Coordinates of C-alpha atoms in Angstrom, one line a residue:
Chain A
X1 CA 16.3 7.1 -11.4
X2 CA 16.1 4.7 -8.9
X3 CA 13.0 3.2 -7.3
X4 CA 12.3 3.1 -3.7
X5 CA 14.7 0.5 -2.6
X6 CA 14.4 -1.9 0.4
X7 CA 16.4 -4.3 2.2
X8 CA 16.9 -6.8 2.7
X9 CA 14.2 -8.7 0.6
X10 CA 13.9 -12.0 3.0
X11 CA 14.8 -11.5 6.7
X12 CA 14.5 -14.6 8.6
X13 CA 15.2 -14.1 12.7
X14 CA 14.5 -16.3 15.8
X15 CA 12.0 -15.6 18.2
X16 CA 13.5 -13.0 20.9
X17 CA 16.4 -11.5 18.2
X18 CA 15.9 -7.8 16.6
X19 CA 15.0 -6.9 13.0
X20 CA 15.9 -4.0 11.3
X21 CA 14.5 -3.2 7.7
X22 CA 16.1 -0.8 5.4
X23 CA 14.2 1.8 2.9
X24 CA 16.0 4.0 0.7
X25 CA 13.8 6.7 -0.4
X26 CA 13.4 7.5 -4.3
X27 CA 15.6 11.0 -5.1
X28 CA 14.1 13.9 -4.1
X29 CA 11.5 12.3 -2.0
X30 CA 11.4 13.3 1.6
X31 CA 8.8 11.4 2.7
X32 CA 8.5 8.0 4.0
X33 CA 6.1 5.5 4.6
X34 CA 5.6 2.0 6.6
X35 CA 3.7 -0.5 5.8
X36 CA 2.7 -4.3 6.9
X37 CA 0.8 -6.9 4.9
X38 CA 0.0 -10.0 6.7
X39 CA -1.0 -13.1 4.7
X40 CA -4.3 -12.6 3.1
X41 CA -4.6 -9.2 4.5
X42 CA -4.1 -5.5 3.0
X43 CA -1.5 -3.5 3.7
X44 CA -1.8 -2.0 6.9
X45 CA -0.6 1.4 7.7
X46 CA 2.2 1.6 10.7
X47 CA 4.3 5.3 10.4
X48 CA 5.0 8.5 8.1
X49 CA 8.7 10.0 8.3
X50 CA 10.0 12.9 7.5
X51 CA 13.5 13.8 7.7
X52 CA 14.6 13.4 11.3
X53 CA 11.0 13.5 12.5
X54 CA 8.2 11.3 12.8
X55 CA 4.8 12.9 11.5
X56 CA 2.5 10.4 12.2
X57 CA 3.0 6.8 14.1
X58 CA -0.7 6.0 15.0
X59 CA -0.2 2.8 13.4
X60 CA 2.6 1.4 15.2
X61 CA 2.3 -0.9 17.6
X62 CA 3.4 0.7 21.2
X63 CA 5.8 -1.9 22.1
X64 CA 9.0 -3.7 20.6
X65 CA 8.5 -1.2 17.4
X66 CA 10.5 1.7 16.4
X67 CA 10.6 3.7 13.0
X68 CA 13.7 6.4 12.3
X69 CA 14.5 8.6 9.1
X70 CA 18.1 10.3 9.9
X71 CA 19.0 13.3 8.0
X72 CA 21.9 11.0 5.9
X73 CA 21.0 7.7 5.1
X74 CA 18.0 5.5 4.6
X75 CA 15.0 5.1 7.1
X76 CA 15.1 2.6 9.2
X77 CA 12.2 0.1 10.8
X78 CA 13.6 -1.9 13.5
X79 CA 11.3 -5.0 15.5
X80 CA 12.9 -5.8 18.9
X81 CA 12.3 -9.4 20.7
X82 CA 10.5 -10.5 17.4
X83 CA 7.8 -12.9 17.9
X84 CA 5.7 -15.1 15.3
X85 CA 3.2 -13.3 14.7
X86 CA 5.8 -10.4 13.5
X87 CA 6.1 -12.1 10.2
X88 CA 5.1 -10.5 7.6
X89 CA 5.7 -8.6 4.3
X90 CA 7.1 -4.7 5.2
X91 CA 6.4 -2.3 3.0
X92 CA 8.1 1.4 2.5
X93 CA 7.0 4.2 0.1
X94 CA 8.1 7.4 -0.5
X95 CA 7.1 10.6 -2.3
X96 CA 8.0 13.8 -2.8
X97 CA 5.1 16.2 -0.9
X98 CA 1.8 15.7 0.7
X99 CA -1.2 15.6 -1.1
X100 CA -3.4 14.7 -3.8
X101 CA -1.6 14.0 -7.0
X102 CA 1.4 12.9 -5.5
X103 CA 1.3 9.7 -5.2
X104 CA 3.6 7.1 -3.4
X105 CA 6.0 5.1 -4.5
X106 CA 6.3 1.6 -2.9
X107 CA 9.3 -0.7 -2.4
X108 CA 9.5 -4.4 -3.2
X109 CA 9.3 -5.3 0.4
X110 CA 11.0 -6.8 3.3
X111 CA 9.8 -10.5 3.8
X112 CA 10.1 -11.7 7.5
X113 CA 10.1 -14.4 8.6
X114 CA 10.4 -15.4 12.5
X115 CA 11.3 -18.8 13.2
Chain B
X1 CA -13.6 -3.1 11.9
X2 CA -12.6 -2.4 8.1
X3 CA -12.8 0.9 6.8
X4 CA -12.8 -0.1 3.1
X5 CA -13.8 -3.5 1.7
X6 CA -13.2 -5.2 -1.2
X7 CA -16.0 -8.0 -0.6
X8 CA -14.9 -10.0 -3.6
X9 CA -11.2 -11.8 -3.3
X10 CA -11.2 -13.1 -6.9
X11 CA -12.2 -12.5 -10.7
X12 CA -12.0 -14.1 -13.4
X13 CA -12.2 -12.4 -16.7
X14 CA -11.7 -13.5 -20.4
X15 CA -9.1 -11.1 -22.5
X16 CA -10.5 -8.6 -24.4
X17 CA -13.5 -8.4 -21.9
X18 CA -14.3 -5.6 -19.4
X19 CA -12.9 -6.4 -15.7
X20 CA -14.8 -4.7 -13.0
X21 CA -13.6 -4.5 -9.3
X22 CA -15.5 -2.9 -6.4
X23 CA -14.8 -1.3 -3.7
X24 CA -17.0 0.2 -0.8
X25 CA -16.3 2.6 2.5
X26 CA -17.8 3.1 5.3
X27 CA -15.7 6.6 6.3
X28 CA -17.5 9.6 5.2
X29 CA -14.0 11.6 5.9
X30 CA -12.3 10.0 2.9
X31 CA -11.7 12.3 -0.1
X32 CA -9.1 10.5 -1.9
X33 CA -9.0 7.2 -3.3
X34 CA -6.3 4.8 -5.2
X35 CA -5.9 1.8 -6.8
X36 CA -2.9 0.0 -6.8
X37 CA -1.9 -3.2 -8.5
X38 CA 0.3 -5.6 -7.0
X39 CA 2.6 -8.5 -8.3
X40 CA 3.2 -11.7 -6.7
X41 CA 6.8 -10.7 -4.1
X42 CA 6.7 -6.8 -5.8
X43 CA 5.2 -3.9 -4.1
X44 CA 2.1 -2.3 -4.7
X45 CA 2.5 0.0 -7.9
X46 CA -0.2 2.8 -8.0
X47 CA -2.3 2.6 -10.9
X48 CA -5.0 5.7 -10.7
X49 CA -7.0 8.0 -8.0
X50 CA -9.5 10.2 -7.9
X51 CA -10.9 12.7 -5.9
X52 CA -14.0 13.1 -3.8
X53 CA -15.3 15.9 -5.9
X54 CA -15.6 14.2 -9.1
X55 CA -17.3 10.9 -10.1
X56 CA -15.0 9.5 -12.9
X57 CA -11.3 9.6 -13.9
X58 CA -10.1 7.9 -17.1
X59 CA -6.5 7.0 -17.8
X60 CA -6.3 4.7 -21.0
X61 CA -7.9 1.7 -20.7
X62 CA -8.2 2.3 -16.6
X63 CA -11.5 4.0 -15.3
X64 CA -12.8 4.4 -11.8
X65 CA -15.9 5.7 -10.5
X66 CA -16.7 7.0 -7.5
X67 CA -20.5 7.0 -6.3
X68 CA -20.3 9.1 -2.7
X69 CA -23.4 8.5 -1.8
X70 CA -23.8 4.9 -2.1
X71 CA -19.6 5.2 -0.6
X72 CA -18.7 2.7 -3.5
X73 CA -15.9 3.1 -5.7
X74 CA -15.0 1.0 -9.0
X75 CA -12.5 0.3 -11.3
X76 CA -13.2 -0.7 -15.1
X77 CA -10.2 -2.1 -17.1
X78 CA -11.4 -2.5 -20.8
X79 CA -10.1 -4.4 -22.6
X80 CA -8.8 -6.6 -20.3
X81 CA -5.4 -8.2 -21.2
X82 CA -3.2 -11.5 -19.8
X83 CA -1.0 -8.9 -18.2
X84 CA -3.7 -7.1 -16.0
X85 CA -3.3 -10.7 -13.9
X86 CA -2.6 -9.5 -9.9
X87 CA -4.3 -8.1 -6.9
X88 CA -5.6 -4.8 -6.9
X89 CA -5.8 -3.4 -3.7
X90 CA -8.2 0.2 -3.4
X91 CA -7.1 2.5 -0.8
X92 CA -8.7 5.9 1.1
X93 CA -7.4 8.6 2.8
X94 CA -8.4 11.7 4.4
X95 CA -7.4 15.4 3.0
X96 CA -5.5 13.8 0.0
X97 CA -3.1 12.2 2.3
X98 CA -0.1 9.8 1.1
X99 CA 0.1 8.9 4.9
X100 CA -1.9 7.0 6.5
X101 CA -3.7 5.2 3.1
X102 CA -6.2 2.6 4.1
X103 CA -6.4 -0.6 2.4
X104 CA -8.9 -3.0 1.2
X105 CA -7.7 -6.9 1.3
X106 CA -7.4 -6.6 -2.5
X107 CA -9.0 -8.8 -5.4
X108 CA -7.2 -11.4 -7.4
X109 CA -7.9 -10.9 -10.9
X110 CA -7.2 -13.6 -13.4
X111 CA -7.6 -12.6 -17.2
X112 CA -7.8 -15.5 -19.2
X113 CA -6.2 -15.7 -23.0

């Protein structure tokens, strides 16, 4: 049984380019999380997915970000006209409800890195 | 303005002794809380929670507390081993929410052999 899988590990993009991280979802698990860690920093909490719809983005930034979870295929957190201070360590987790007692299940992480 | 602080970003601990990391809140909404542990370049992996209406949960050698009115959770690891070495990171959330967890900054504990 596979764990929440993310990619790509490192992402490194110039300033201006797009970045598009990848999260594949453990089995069974319908729904998804984003998160961002800046250095020395916890993670900070950026948008819940469900299939096809987006529950809650209150933590996304209103500009240049964009979060998606298709019905087929892995959800997708994409960064357009990247700047520095995008860099960062992008976390996904999934799980299977809502609710205490089911607890999330985080990736390994997206490192970018905007050069 | 941070919702839940972990006011202490290191520890130090010899094996075999008890490591305990703290946690306080400032949101009176939150009725769930986590600890996760997290590897250098791994993600966070959840390590136990426990609910707003109890004070302790035990899971092997991993205990927290949670002391409502004084808004302070804390975790006890006893013993403490080599491998316990990592950030833990405690996290709140409102109506037992996965969602939107908030994090501390995490606490670097070193448990030295």
């Amino acid at each position: 049984n596979a764990g929440v899988m993310q990619n790509p590990r490192h992402l490194v993009r110039r300033r201006g380019q797009e970045a598009r991280l990848r999260c594949s979802p453990m089995k069974g698990h319908s729904h998804v999380y984003w998160y961002r860690q800046l250095p020395e920093e916890g993670l900070k909490f950026m948008v819940y997915l469900q299939k096809e719809n987006i529950i809650d983005e209150s933590g996304m930034p209103k500009e240049r970000f964009s979060a998606e979870f298709p019905k087929e295929g892995p959800s997708i957190l994409r960064i357009q006209q990247v700047v520095r201070g995008d860099s960062a360590a992008y976390f996904c987790a999934s799980s299977p409800q809502q609710g205490a007692g089911t607890e999330a299940f985080f990736g390994q992480g997206t490192r970018l890195t905007v050069v | 303005d941070q919702q839940v602080k972990q006011n202490s970003p290191s520890l130090s601990v010899q094996e075999g002794r008890i490591s305990i990391l703290n946690c306080d809140y400032t949101n009176s909404m939150f009725d769930y809380f986590l600890w996760y542990k997290k590897y250098p370049a791994e993600g966070p992996t959840f390590l136990i929670s426990i609910s707003s209406i109890k004070d302790k949960n035990e899971d092997g050698r991993f205990t927290v507390f949670l002391n409502k009115s004084a808004k302070h959770l804390s975790l006890h690891i006893v013993p403490s081993q080599p491998g316990d070495s990592a950030v833990y990171f405690c996290a709140a959330s409102v109506g037992g929410s996965q969602g939107n967890l908030i994090f501390g900054k995490g606490t670097k504990l070193s448990v030295k052999p």
